[in-house]
Structures are given as C-alpha cells and as structure tokens.
Amino acid sequence: MPELPEMEITARRVSEALTGEIIESVVVPGINALKTFDPPPSALEGATIEGVRRRGKLLMLDAGGLVLLTHLMSAGRLQLFPKRATMKDRTMRVGLRLSEDRELRLREFGTKQRAWVKLLRPEDVDGDEALARLGPEAWPDPPELGPLLKAPRPLHTLLRDQQVIAGIGRTWVDEILHAAKLSPFKRGDDLSDEEAEALREAMIGELGRVLDVYEEKVAMPLPEKFPKPTRVHNHQGEPCPRCEAVLEAVFYEDYVMTYCPSCQTEGRVLKDRRLSRLLK
Ligand SMILES: [Zn+2]
C-alpha cells in the first residue's frame, strides 16, 4: 500500500503539473468508488485546480471551492494521461478531463475495488469520518511520541494505526524501527523517554530519506510501482546495514516484518508465526 512518502510525492507532482488547470468534465466509470452524491461530480465542471494536498495516506484535490478526497488503498494510482481514454480503461475509477485532451485518472489494479473518492464542500472536510479519525502526521514534525504511544500494544502495530499516527504502513515501519534500534514487539507503554525521542527522530529521518529519493527519481507520469529504497524491509537473510548481523523476519499471511536481532531484539530471534502455525 502506498504510504506517506508515496502519497506526498504524488501530491507534489500532481500539484505541480495541474495547478491552474481547468476541469472540463468528470467521468466516473467506477461508480462504487464515489462515496458521496451531493455535490455531484458535475459540480467540478469548469472548476480551476488550486492544488493537491496530502493528509496521512489520503489526497485532497482542491478545485472550484470543493475538495476531492481520495484514498488509493492498496492498488490505486493517480496518473495523468496525455490523451483521454479512447479504449475503455478497465482500471479507471474516476477521470478528470482537462484541456488538450489530457486526463487525470484514478486507476486501480487487481481484482478488489477498494479505492474511493468523496467530493466534499469545505465545511464538511473537518467532519469527514476518514479525516476526523486520523492521528497527527508522522512527518515532517510529529508530536512527542511518548504520550501518543502509551498503550499496551506492540510498536509494529501502533505505528501503523492511522488513528494513532497517520502515514506509516508495513514497509516504512520496518525501516523506522530499525533506525531507532527498537524491537517491533516492544510495547508502546514500555518506551523510555529516550527511546520515544529516538523513535521520533527515526520517523522524521526515514520518511524524509525516502521522500528525498522520490524527489530525485519520481517524475510525471507517476509510475505504477514506486521505487522502494528499503534497507531492512524484505531484506531478511541479508546483512544488517548497520552491524552486518543477518536480518530476520516474521512472516504474516500477506506481509513480512523484517528486523535485526542484534540491533533491535538483544539477539533474540522472534517467533516465525507462519512456521509455528505449520508445525501445530
Ligand atoms: Zn544490526
């Protein structure tokens, strides 16, 4: 799933490319993707795009005094095409038609249709449930983490909980915990003040590092797959970039959690849940 850095670079690139453009019309072939009916999509016709912002993993396109709120979920992408869809683009959920036949499309790959958009009036933005329940931003300036993470839950779960802190998912959480030298299974309420501060520094540093890579490598048209400048996540079996111990992993049903036993878990190799389930 695209996380904060992928969404931030998407917001920046689309904003740079389209601010000041006029929306000629809106097409919604994926009618289930549109979660609001008032105002209708036609309310955007003739509207000028004022910019694109990010909140957590959500994108907000401002146009004509309205806000198009978008969640790409795991398989959605926002892409600008030089031509309107002549053949039916089966991945297209929503299309904004612009001048010179260009088209900004929300596309979704894979079988599940989970990406969504909402067209909101400005006064409804703050109260929108998807936005209202988001925790503070993980980047660029997250609040003190001690009070925020004070719960008897493992850091690996807490940091990915968008209601606790917004923007982090399965990929970058591994990089952040490794940079902070913290065990993914350490409980949030067991963090010392120093550990909480190290975690905050690691969060700012790692998300910023990825974004710097994207600033350099990601241009329009936005890629279907973003580069993954990971050093730890999914690198199990390889040497730790800091201490050269072999990186270990815990395999879950649809993702992997990678860590360094030497830097993060005092040498302990955490139980592999997939293996222990098979052995039952
Ligand atoms: Zn290490």
Tab-separated table of C-alpha atoms and ligand atoms in Angstrom:
chain	number	residue	atom	x	y	z
A	1	MET	CA	0.000	0.000	0.000
A	2	PRO	CA	1.309	3.457	-0.827
A	3	GLU	CA	2.339	5.151	2.425
A	4	LEU	CA	3.187	8.714	3.400
A	5	PRO	CA	6.224	9.212	1.112
A	6	GLU	CA	4.450	7.772	-1.956
A	7	MET	CA	1.379	9.929	-1.296
A	8	GLU	CA	3.435	13.036	-0.577
A	9	ILE	CA	5.334	12.793	-3.862
A	10	THR	CA	2.055	12.074	-5.689
A	11	ALA	CA	0.510	15.214	-4.177
A	12	ARG	CA	3.572	17.301	-5.091
A	13	ARG	CA	3.865	16.064	-8.661
A	14	VAL	CA	0.161	16.279	-9.481
A	15	SER	CA	0.000	19.688	-7.868
A	16	GLU	CA	2.981	20.976	-9.876
A	17	ALA	CA	1.529	19.585	-13.098
A	18	LEU	CA	-2.089	20.633	-12.699
A	19	THR	CA	-2.431	23.715	-10.513
A	20	GLY	CA	-4.271	26.339	-12.528
A	21	GLU	CA	-5.771	23.787	-14.935
A	22	ILE	CA	-9.488	23.819	-15.605
A	23	ILE	CA	-11.529	20.639	-15.226
A	24	GLU	CA	-13.671	20.288	-18.340
A	25	SER	CA	-15.653	17.292	-17.167
A	26	VAL	CA	-15.616	14.378	-14.760
A	27	VAL	CA	-16.275	10.750	-15.629
A	28	VAL	CA	-16.966	8.108	-13.010
A	29	PRO	CA	-16.876	4.654	-14.600
A	30	GLY	CA	-16.262	3.059	-11.207
A	31	ILE	CA	-19.482	4.333	-9.708
A	32	ASN	CA	-18.900	2.368	-6.470
A	33	ALA	CA	-15.683	4.317	-5.950
A	34	LEU	CA	-17.628	7.540	-5.445
A	35	LYS	CA	-18.779	7.638	-1.826
A	36	THR	CA	-20.749	10.919	-1.955
A	37	PHE	CA	-23.634	12.076	-4.158
A	38	ASP	CA	-24.058	15.713	-3.116
A	39	PRO	CA	-22.463	17.778	-4.586
A	40	PRO	CA	-22.481	15.684	-7.801
A	41	PRO	CA	-19.225	15.195	-9.772
A	42	SER	CA	-20.568	17.636	-12.391
A	43	ALA	CA	-20.089	20.395	-9.782
A	44	LEU	CA	-16.387	20.254	-10.719
A	45	GLU	CA	-17.023	21.144	-14.375
A	46	GLY	CA	-15.299	24.416	-15.185
A	47	ALA	CA	-13.502	24.478	-11.829
A	48	THR	CA	-9.864	25.551	-11.594
A	49	ILE	CA	-7.500	23.147	-9.800
A	50	GLU	CA	-5.999	25.025	-6.875
A	51	GLY	CA	-3.597	22.298	-5.768
A	52	VAL	CA	-3.262	18.846	-4.248
A	53	ARG	CA	-2.526	18.211	-0.567
A	54	ARG	CA	-1.858	15.096	1.475
A	55	ARG	CA	-3.214	14.109	4.889
A	56	GLY	CA	-1.944	10.754	6.161
A	57	LYS	CA	-2.318	8.419	3.196
A	58	LEU	CA	-5.190	10.486	1.743
A	59	LEU	CA	-5.036	13.033	-1.072
A	60	MET	CA	-7.106	16.205	-1.253
A	61	LEU	CA	-7.517	17.935	-4.596
A	62	ASP	CA	-8.855	21.476	-4.204
A	63	ALA	CA	-10.869	22.776	-7.136
A	64	GLY	CA	-13.596	25.361	-7.520
A	65	GLY	CA	-14.074	25.673	-3.752
A	66	LEU	CA	-14.639	21.908	-3.389
A	67	VAL	CA	-12.377	19.152	-2.121
A	68	LEU	CA	-11.953	15.825	-3.895
A	69	LEU	CA	-10.776	13.477	-1.143
A	70	THR	CA	-9.107	10.311	-2.436
A	71	HIS	CA	-7.884	7.129	-0.786
A	72	LEU	CA	-5.940	4.923	-3.173
A	73	MET	CA	-5.994	1.964	-0.723
A	74	SER	CA	-3.522	-0.751	-1.735
A	75	ALA	CA	-3.820	-0.895	-5.501
A	76	GLY	CA	-4.965	2.565	-6.593
A	77	ARG	CA	-2.844	5.042	-8.550
A	78	LEU	CA	-3.365	8.590	-9.725
A	79	GLN	CA	-1.958	9.080	-13.207
A	80	LEU	CA	-2.030	11.816	-15.805
A	81	PHE	CA	-2.566	10.719	-19.385
A	82	PRO	CA	-1.854	12.869	-22.445
A	83	LYS	CA	-4.996	11.525	-24.118
A	84	ARG	CA	-8.471	10.689	-22.968
A	85	ALA	CA	-9.315	7.037	-22.708
A	86	THR	CA	-10.282	6.045	-26.227
A	87	MET	CA	-10.452	2.363	-25.479
A	88	LYS	CA	-12.102	1.508	-22.239
A	89	ASP	CA	-9.552	1.636	-19.440
A	90	ARG	CA	-10.909	-1.089	-17.192
A	91	THR	CA	-8.744	0.112	-14.316
A	92	MET	CA	-10.193	3.639	-14.370
A	93	ARG	CA	-12.452	4.509	-11.414
A	94	VAL	CA	-12.631	8.294	-11.831
A	95	GLY	CA	-11.327	10.578	-14.583
A	96	LEU	CA	-10.873	14.349	-14.574
A	97	ARG	CA	-10.848	15.622	-18.147
A	98	LEU	CA	-8.589	18.600	-18.712
A	99	SER	CA	-7.671	20.859	-21.623
A	100	GLU	CA	-5.770	19.495	-24.638
A	101	ASP	CA	-7.464	16.125	-24.140
A	102	ARG	CA	-5.412	15.271	-21.074
A	103	GLU	CA	-6.980	13.182	-18.336
A	104	LEU	CA	-6.128	12.633	-14.673
A	105	ARG	CA	-7.250	9.128	-13.825
A	106	LEU	CA	-7.723	7.316	-10.572
A	107	ARG	CA	-6.910	3.771	-11.624
A	108	GLU	CA	-6.978	0.619	-9.592
A	109	PHE	CA	-5.128	-2.572	-10.337
A	110	GLY	CA	-6.033	-6.046	-9.112
A	111	THR	CA	-9.406	-7.650	-8.556
A	112	LYS	CA	-10.632	-5.792	-5.481
A	113	GLN	CA	-12.283	-2.403	-5.822
A	114	ARG	CA	-11.371	-0.584	-2.657
A	115	ALA	CA	-10.039	2.816	-3.710
A	116	TRP	CA	-12.554	5.601	-3.137
A	117	VAL	CA	-13.214	9.297	-3.646
A	118	LYS	CA	-15.509	11.765	-1.916
A	119	LEU	CA	-16.453	15.182	-3.225
A	120	LEU	CA	-16.817	17.465	-0.213
A	121	ARG	CA	-17.788	21.046	0.474
A	122	PRO	CA	-15.105	22.834	2.508
A	123	GLU	CA	-17.353	22.976	5.581
A	124	ASP	CA	-17.716	19.170	5.502
A	125	VAL	CA	-13.993	18.421	5.306
A	126	ASP	CA	-13.166	18.610	9.013
A	127	GLY	CA	-16.112	16.439	9.969
A	128	ASP	CA	-15.480	13.770	7.346
A	129	GLU	CA	-15.033	10.490	9.197
A	130	ALA	CA	-11.965	9.365	7.214
A	131	LEU	CA	-10.146	12.598	8.039
A	132	ALA	CA	-11.520	13.180	11.533
A	133	ARG	CA	-10.217	9.907	12.891
A	134	LEU	CA	-6.639	10.361	11.663
A	135	GLY	CA	-3.895	10.846	14.245
A	136	PRO	CA	-1.205	13.523	13.869
A	137	GLU	CA	1.123	13.436	10.850
A	138	ALA	CA	4.170	11.164	11.101
A	139	TRP	CA	6.190	13.622	9.025
A	140	PRO	CA	7.653	16.264	8.896
A	141	ASP	CA	7.034	17.257	12.523
A	142	PRO	CA	5.314	14.560	14.591
A	143	PRO	CA	4.445	15.392	18.209
A	144	GLU	CA	6.207	13.805	21.175
A	145	LEU	CA	5.634	10.080	20.826
A	146	GLY	CA	5.706	9.025	24.498
A	147	PRO	CA	2.148	10.141	25.325
A	148	LEU	CA	0.873	9.213	21.848
A	149	LEU	CA	2.065	5.594	22.003
A	150	LYS	CA	1.134	4.940	25.639
A	151	ALA	CA	-0.764	1.720	25.039
A	152	PRO	CA	-0.119	-1.955	25.796
A	153	ARG	CA	0.301	-2.736	22.100
A	154	PRO	CA	3.446	-3.589	20.113
A	155	LEU	CA	5.142	-0.721	18.284
A	156	HIS	CA	4.814	-2.529	14.957
A	157	THR	CA	1.021	-2.363	15.323
A	158	LEU	CA	0.778	1.036	16.995
A	159	LEU	CA	2.832	2.871	14.387
A	160	ARG	CA	0.660	1.522	11.560
A	161	ASP	CA	-2.571	2.508	13.296
A	162	GLN	CA	-3.687	5.597	11.373
A	163	GLN	CA	-5.758	6.756	14.336
A	164	VAL	CA	-2.605	6.850	16.487
A	165	ILE	CA	-0.277	8.443	13.931
A	166	ALA	CA	-1.004	8.989	10.246
A	167	GLY	CA	1.061	7.896	7.242
A	168	ILE	CA	3.067	4.780	8.153
A	169	GLY	CA	2.410	1.284	6.801
A	170	ARG	CA	4.050	-2.126	6.528
A	171	THR	CA	7.091	-1.100	4.517
A	172	TRP	CA	8.402	2.012	6.230
A	173	VAL	CA	7.588	0.833	9.769
A	174	ASP	CA	10.416	-1.727	9.496
A	175	GLU	CA	12.882	0.959	8.397
A	176	ILE	CA	11.822	3.319	11.190
A	177	LEU	CA	12.052	0.694	13.969
A	178	HIS	CA	15.446	-0.452	12.703
A	179	ALA	CA	16.744	3.123	12.564
A	180	ALA	CA	15.510	3.634	16.156
A	181	LYS	CA	17.030	0.280	17.278
A	182	LEU	CA	13.701	-0.769	18.777
A	183	SER	CA	12.038	-4.167	18.785
A	184	PRO	CA	8.848	-4.338	16.702
A	185	PHE	CA	7.242	-6.158	19.642
A	186	LYS	CA	8.197	-3.644	22.308
A	187	ARG	CA	5.020	-2.267	23.870
A	188	GLY	CA	4.258	1.413	23.405
A	189	ASP	CA	3.788	1.882	27.146
A	190	ASP	CA	7.243	0.396	27.804
A	191	LEU	CA	9.084	3.145	25.895
A	192	SER	CA	11.513	5.261	27.890
A	193	ASP	CA	11.691	8.986	27.147
A	194	GLU	CA	14.976	8.442	25.310
A	195	GLU	CA	13.514	5.623	23.213
A	196	ALA	CA	10.452	7.701	22.345
A	197	GLU	CA	12.694	10.533	21.208
A	198	ALA	CA	14.897	8.157	19.186
A	199	LEU	CA	11.780	6.784	17.533
A	200	ARG	CA	10.570	10.267	16.672
A	201	GLU	CA	13.959	11.138	15.167
A	202	ALA	CA	13.969	7.873	13.181
A	203	MET	CA	10.453	8.561	11.888
A	204	ILE	CA	11.378	12.021	10.623
A	205	GLY	CA	14.700	10.776	9.258
A	206	GLU	CA	13.474	7.665	7.440
A	207	LEU	CA	10.333	9.161	5.901
A	208	GLY	CA	12.421	12.189	4.878
A	209	ARG	CA	15.100	9.954	3.367
A	210	VAL	CA	12.558	8.088	1.236
A	211	LEU	CA	10.970	11.325	0.139
A	212	ASP	CA	14.379	12.706	-0.886
A	213	VAL	CA	14.851	9.630	-3.098
A	214	TYR	CA	11.392	10.165	-4.598
A	215	GLU	CA	12.101	13.857	-5.210
A	216	GLU	CA	15.057	12.758	-7.303
A	217	LYS	CA	13.586	9.690	-9.040
A	218	VAL	CA	9.830	10.101	-9.373
A	219	ALA	CA	8.554	12.278	-12.187
A	220	MET	CA	5.347	12.542	-14.170
A	221	PRO	CA	3.831	10.340	-15.390
A	222	LEU	CA	3.735	8.721	-11.964
A	223	PRO	CA	4.865	5.089	-12.020
A	224	GLU	CA	2.564	2.162	-11.310
A	225	LYS	CA	5.205	0.899	-8.895
A	226	PHE	CA	7.182	3.333	-6.791
A	227	PRO	CA	10.855	2.611	-6.122
A	228	LYS	CA	11.399	1.054	-2.685
A	229	PRO	CA	14.640	2.390	-1.202
A	230	THR	CA	14.449	-0.092	1.685
A	231	ARG	CA	17.459	-1.211	3.710
A	232	VAL	CA	15.683	-3.661	6.023
A	233	HIS	CA	12.093	-4.416	4.987
A	234	ASN	CA	12.046	-7.630	2.949
A	235	HIS	CA	15.855	-7.919	3.156
A	236	GLN	CA	15.732	-10.941	5.514
A	237	GLY	CA	18.745	-13.199	5.085
A	238	GLU	CA	20.926	-10.241	4.089
A	239	PRO	CA	23.411	-8.478	6.377
A	240	CYS	CA	22.133	-5.644	8.570
A	241	PRO	CA	23.262	-2.331	7.006
A	242	ARG	CA	24.456	-1.188	10.441
A	243	CYS	CA	26.004	-4.211	12.192
A	244	GLU	CA	26.108	-6.908	9.476
A	245	ALA	CA	24.226	-9.497	11.560
A	246	VAL	CA	21.790	-11.462	9.399
A	247	LEU	CA	18.364	-9.799	9.192
A	248	GLU	CA	15.488	-11.995	10.341
A	249	ALA	CA	11.796	-11.871	9.501
A	250	VAL	CA	8.411	-12.825	10.832
A	251	PHE	CA	6.041	-13.860	8.046
A	252	TYR	CA	2.375	-12.974	8.318
A	253	GLU	CA	-0.334	-14.045	5.931
A	254	ASP	CA	0.151	-11.195	3.472
A	255	TYR	CA	3.240	-9.330	4.601
A	256	VAL	CA	6.612	-9.692	6.199
A	257	MET	CA	8.176	-7.926	9.168
A	258	THR	CA	11.968	-7.690	8.935
A	259	TYR	CA	14.302	-6.736	11.783
A	260	CYS	CA	17.887	-7.066	13.004
A	261	PRO	CA	18.179	-9.349	16.059
A	262	SER	CA	21.465	-7.735	17.013
A	263	CYS	CA	20.359	-4.077	16.759
A	264	GLN	CA	16.727	-4.453	17.802
A	265	THR	CA	15.907	-7.506	19.911
A	266	GLU	CA	19.021	-8.130	22.039
A	267	GLY	CA	19.896	-11.111	19.890
A	268	ARG	CA	16.514	-12.811	20.214
A	269	VAL	CA	15.036	-14.307	17.060
A	270	LEU	CA	11.311	-13.689	17.186
A	271	LYS	CA	8.874	-16.484	16.587
A	272	ASP	CA	8.001	-17.009	12.966
A	273	ARG	CA	4.227	-17.167	13.096
A	274	ARG	CA	3.897	-18.841	9.725
A	275	LEU	CA	6.272	-21.654	10.715
A	276	SER	CA	4.797	-22.105	14.161
A	277	ARG	CA	1.334	-22.374	12.609
A	278	LEU	CA	2.516	-25.026	10.149
A	279	LEU	CA	4.111	-27.008	12.937
A	280	LYS	CA	0.991	-27.145	15.084
B	1	ZN	ZN	22.009	-4.709	13.040
